[in-house]
Amino acid sequence: MNTLEGLPLHSYYKNLQATEKKKYAWKILHEFFEAFDEEGAQETLWFMLSAAMKLESEEVDGKERSNMLFFYDYSMAFYKAVHFLYQEYHQRKGDPVEDIS
């Protein structure tokens, strides 16, 4: 089961996997940035990380916690870069979802 079932994003993702067409990647970006603003995405990711860091588990040791922090920082840099490129394209050329087929 996928939590995205029934949403357009799920269809776009499946179509991207099947066809590798650029338009589905743009549609996914559009859906994501419609759902999450910059602060919302960062807060949600931080909440997930902090919850995982508090786990009392033998499987989550210091190295694993360090890896989680590293992934968080890397993900935020990635998110900001993609958001910047999406916004730049949107301002320069209009709606990328409608422009690319």
JSON list of C-alpha atoms in Angstrom, two decimals:
[
{"chain": "A", "resi": 1, "resn": "MET", "atom": "CA", "xyz": [0.00, 0.00, 0.00]},
{"chain": "A", "resi": 2, "resn": "ASN", "atom": "CA", "xyz": [1.14, 3.51, -0.81]},
{"chain": "A", "resi": 3, "resn": "THR", "atom": "CA", "xyz": [-0.12, 6.51, 1.18]},
{"chain": "A", "resi": 4, "resn": "LEU", "atom": "CA", "xyz": [-0.31, 8.47, -2.08]},
{"chain": "A", "resi": 5, "resn": "GLU", "atom": "CA", "xyz": [-2.87, 6.15, -3.73]},
{"chain": "A", "resi": 6, "resn": "GLY", "atom": "CA", "xyz": [-5.80, 8.11, -5.11]},
{"chain": "A", "resi": 7, "resn": "LEU", "atom": "CA", "xyz": [-3.77, 11.30, -5.47]},
{"chain": "A", "resi": 8, "resn": "PRO", "atom": "CA", "xyz": [-2.49, 12.67, -8.79]},
{"chain": "A", "resi": 9, "resn": "LEU", "atom": "CA", "xyz": [1.07, 12.44, -7.44]},
{"chain": "A", "resi": 10, "resn": "HIS", "atom": "CA", "xyz": [0.80, 8.66, -7.29]},
{"chain": "A", "resi": 11, "resn": "SER", "atom": "CA", "xyz": [-0.15, 8.47, -10.97]},
{"chain": "A", "resi": 12, "resn": "TYR", "atom": "CA", "xyz": [2.61, 10.89, -11.95]},
{"chain": "A", "resi": 13, "resn": "TYR", "atom": "CA", "xyz": [5.15, 8.82, -10.04]},
{"chain": "A", "resi": 14, "resn": "LYS", "atom": "CA", "xyz": [4.03, 5.55, -11.63]},
{"chain": "A", "resi": 15, "resn": "ASN", "atom": "CA", "xyz": [4.04, 7.18, -15.09]},
{"chain": "A", "resi": 16, "resn": "LEU", "atom": "CA", "xyz": [7.52, 8.61, -14.49]},
{"chain": "A", "resi": 17, "resn": "GLN", "atom": "CA", "xyz": [8.80, 5.17, -13.56]},
{"chain": "A", "resi": 18, "resn": "ALA", "atom": "CA", "xyz": [7.19, 3.58, -16.61]},
{"chain": "A", "resi": 19, "resn": "THR", "atom": "CA", "xyz": [7.98, 6.19, -19.25]},
{"chain": "A", "resi": 20, "resn": "GLU", "atom": "CA", "xyz": [10.77, 8.40, -17.85]},
{"chain": "A", "resi": 21, "resn": "LYS", "atom": "CA", "xyz": [9.08, 11.40, -19.50]},
{"chain": "A", "resi": 22, "resn": "LYS", "atom": "CA", "xyz": [10.14, 14.80, -18.21]},
{"chain": "A", "resi": 23, "resn": "LYS", "atom": "CA", "xyz": [6.58, 16.04, -17.92]},
{"chain": "A", "resi": 24, "resn": "TYR", "atom": "CA", "xyz": [5.85, 13.62, -15.08]},
{"chain": "A", "resi": 25, "resn": "ALA", "atom": "CA", "xyz": [8.90, 14.80, -13.15]},
{"chain": "A", "resi": 26, "resn": "TRP", "atom": "CA", "xyz": [7.69, 18.40, -13.52]},
{"chain": "A", "resi": 27, "resn": "LYS", "atom": "CA", "xyz": [4.20, 17.40, -12.41]},
{"chain": "A", "resi": 28, "resn": "ILE", "atom": "CA", "xyz": [5.65, 15.75, -9.30]},
{"chain": "A", "resi": 29, "resn": "LEU", "atom": "CA", "xyz": [7.66, 18.88, -8.50]},
{"chain": "A", "resi": 30, "resn": "HIS", "atom": "CA", "xyz": [4.58, 21.03, -9.00]},
{"chain": "A", "resi": 31, "resn": "GLU", "atom": "CA", "xyz": [2.46, 18.85, -6.70]},
{"chain": "A", "resi": 32, "resn": "PHE", "atom": "CA", "xyz": [5.17, 18.80, -4.05]},
{"chain": "A", "resi": 33, "resn": "PHE", "atom": "CA", "xyz": [5.66, 22.56, -4.00]},
{"chain": "A", "resi": 34, "resn": "GLU", "atom": "CA", "xyz": [1.91, 23.11, -3.94]},
{"chain": "A", "resi": 35, "resn": "ALA", "atom": "CA", "xyz": [1.70, 20.89, -0.84]},
{"chain": "A", "resi": 36, "resn": "PHE", "atom": "CA", "xyz": [4.79, 22.10, 1.04]},
{"chain": "A", "resi": 37, "resn": "ASP", "atom": "CA", "xyz": [6.31, 25.52, 1.32]},
{"chain": "A", "resi": 38, "resn": "GLU", "atom": "CA", "xyz": [9.97, 25.88, 2.23]},
{"chain": "A", "resi": 39, "resn": "GLU", "atom": "CA", "xyz": [9.42, 26.14, 5.98]},
{"chain": "A", "resi": 40, "resn": "GLY", "atom": "CA", "xyz": [6.80, 23.38, 6.05]},
{"chain": "A", "resi": 41, "resn": "ALA", "atom": "CA", "xyz": [9.06, 20.87, 4.34]},
{"chain": "A", "resi": 42, "resn": "GLN", "atom": "CA", "xyz": [11.96, 21.69, 6.64]},
{"chain": "A", "resi": 43, "resn": "GLU", "atom": "CA", "xyz": [9.80, 21.47, 9.77]},
{"chain": "A", "resi": 44, "resn": "THR", "atom": "CA", "xyz": [8.29, 18.15, 8.73]},
{"chain": "A", "resi": 45, "resn": "LEU", "atom": "CA", "xyz": [11.65, 16.62, 7.90]},
{"chain": "A", "resi": 46, "resn": "TRP", "atom": "CA", "xyz": [13.09, 17.91, 11.19]},
{"chain": "A", "resi": 47, "resn": "PHE", "atom": "CA", "xyz": [10.15, 16.47, 13.14]},
{"chain": "A", "resi": 48, "resn": "MET", "atom": "CA", "xyz": [10.68, 13.09, 11.50]},
{"chain": "A", "resi": 49, "resn": "LEU", "atom": "CA", "xyz": [14.40, 13.22, 12.25]},
{"chain": "A", "resi": 50, "resn": "SER", "atom": "CA", "xyz": [13.96, 14.28, 15.87]},
{"chain": "A", "resi": 51, "resn": "ALA", "atom": "CA", "xyz": [11.39, 11.52, 16.43]},
{"chain": "A", "resi": 52, "resn": "ALA", "atom": "CA", "xyz": [13.80, 8.94, 14.98]},
{"chain": "A", "resi": 53, "resn": "MET", "atom": "CA", "xyz": [16.67, 10.28, 17.09]},
{"chain": "A", "resi": 54, "resn": "LYS", "atom": "CA", "xyz": [14.62, 9.75, 20.26]},
{"chain": "A", "resi": 55, "resn": "LEU", "atom": "CA", "xyz": [14.00, 6.08, 19.52]},
{"chain": "A", "resi": 56, "resn": "GLU", "atom": "CA", "xyz": [15.25, 3.67, 22.13]},
{"chain": "A", "resi": 57, "resn": "SER", "atom": "CA", "xyz": [16.54, 0.95, 19.86]},
{"chain": "A", "resi": 58, "resn": "GLU", "atom": "CA", "xyz": [19.61, -1.24, 19.67]},
{"chain": "A", "resi": 59, "resn": "GLU", "atom": "CA", "xyz": [19.57, -0.75, 15.89]},
{"chain": "A", "resi": 60, "resn": "VAL", "atom": "CA", "xyz": [20.00, 3.02, 16.16]},
{"chain": "A", "resi": 61, "resn": "ASP", "atom": "CA", "xyz": [23.49, 3.69, 17.44]},
{"chain": "A", "resi": 62, "resn": "GLY", "atom": "CA", "xyz": [25.66, 6.80, 17.32]},
{"chain": "A", "resi": 63, "resn": "LYS", "atom": "CA", "xyz": [26.80, 6.13, 13.76]},
{"chain": "A", "resi": 64, "resn": "GLU", "atom": "CA", "xyz": [23.21, 5.67, 12.58]},
{"chain": "A", "resi": 65, "resn": "ARG", "atom": "CA", "xyz": [22.15, 8.91, 14.30]},
{"chain": "A", "resi": 66, "resn": "SER", "atom": "CA", "xyz": [25.05, 10.70, 12.64]},
{"chain": "A", "resi": 67, "resn": "ASN", "atom": "CA", "xyz": [23.95, 9.29, 9.28]},
{"chain": "A", "resi": 68, "resn": "MET", "atom": "CA", "xyz": [20.41, 10.60, 9.91]},
{"chain": "A", "resi": 69, "resn": "LEU", "atom": "CA", "xyz": [21.71, 14.11, 10.65]},
{"chain": "A", "resi": 70, "resn": "PHE", "atom": "CA", "xyz": [23.91, 13.98, 7.55]},
{"chain": "A", "resi": 71, "resn": "PHE", "atom": "CA", "xyz": [20.94, 12.87, 5.43]},
{"chain": "A", "resi": 72, "resn": "TYR", "atom": "CA", "xyz": [18.78, 15.66, 6.87]},
{"chain": "A", "resi": 73, "resn": "ASP", "atom": "CA", "xyz": [21.37, 18.33, 6.01]},
{"chain": "A", "resi": 74, "resn": "TYR", "atom": "CA", "xyz": [21.92, 16.84, 2.56]},
{"chain": "A", "resi": 75, "resn": "SER", "atom": "CA", "xyz": [18.15, 16.63, 1.95]},
{"chain": "A", "resi": 76, "resn": "MET", "atom": "CA", "xyz": [17.64, 20.26, 2.93]},
{"chain": "A", "resi": 77, "resn": "ALA", "atom": "CA", "xyz": [20.38, 21.38, 0.53]},
{"chain": "A", "resi": 78, "resn": "PHE", "atom": "CA", "xyz": [18.80, 19.25, -2.21]},
{"chain": "A", "resi": 79, "resn": "TYR", "atom": "CA", "xyz": [15.33, 20.60, -1.45]},
{"chain": "A", "resi": 80, "resn": "LYS", "atom": "CA", "xyz": [16.50, 24.23, -1.53]},
{"chain": "A", "resi": 81, "resn": "ALA", "atom": "CA", "xyz": [18.32, 23.67, -4.83]},
{"chain": "A", "resi": 82, "resn": "VAL", "atom": "CA", "xyz": [15.29, 22.04, -6.48]},
{"chain": "A", "resi": 83, "resn": "HIS", "atom": "CA", "xyz": [12.98, 24.70, -5.07]},
{"chain": "A", "resi": 84, "resn": "PHE", "atom": "CA", "xyz": [15.24, 27.44, -6.43]},
{"chain": "A", "resi": 85, "resn": "LEU", "atom": "CA", "xyz": [15.35, 25.85, -9.91]},
{"chain": "A", "resi": 86, "resn": "TYR", "atom": "CA", "xyz": [11.59, 25.28, -9.93]},
{"chain": "A", "resi": 87, "resn": "GLN", "atom": "CA", "xyz": [10.86, 28.87, -8.89]},
{"chain": "A", "resi": 88, "resn": "GLU", "atom": "CA", "xyz": [13.35, 30.26, -11.42]},
{"chain": "A", "resi": 89, "resn": "TYR", "atom": "CA", "xyz": [11.80, 28.25, -14.24]},
{"chain": "A", "resi": 90, "resn": "HIS", "atom": "CA", "xyz": [8.31, 29.20, -13.15]},
{"chain": "A", "resi": 91, "resn": "GLN", "atom": "CA", "xyz": [9.15, 32.94, -13.08]},
{"chain": "A", "resi": 92, "resn": "ARG", "atom": "CA", "xyz": [11.04, 32.85, -16.38]},
{"chain": "A", "resi": 93, "resn": "LYS", "atom": "CA", "xyz": [8.84, 30.60, -18.51]},
{"chain": "A", "resi": 94, "resn": "GLY", "atom": "CA", "xyz": [5.52, 30.21, -16.73]},
{"chain": "A", "resi": 95, "resn": "ASP", "atom": "CA", "xyz": [4.00, 26.97, -15.57]},
{"chain": "A", "resi": 96, "resn": "PRO", "atom": "CA", "xyz": [6.40, 24.08, -16.30]},
{"chain": "A", "resi": 97, "resn": "VAL", "atom": "CA", "xyz": [3.58, 21.56, -16.05]},
{"chain": "A", "resi": 98, "resn": "GLU", "atom": "CA", "xyz": [1.74, 23.13, -18.98]},
{"chain": "A", "resi": 99, "resn": "ASP", "atom": "CA", "xyz": [4.87, 23.89, -21.02]},
{"chain": "A", "resi": 100, "resn": "ILE", "atom": "CA", "xyz": [6.34, 20.39, -21.17]},
{"chain": "A", "resi": 101, "resn": "SER", "atom": "CA", "xyz": [4.57, 17.49, -22.79]}
]
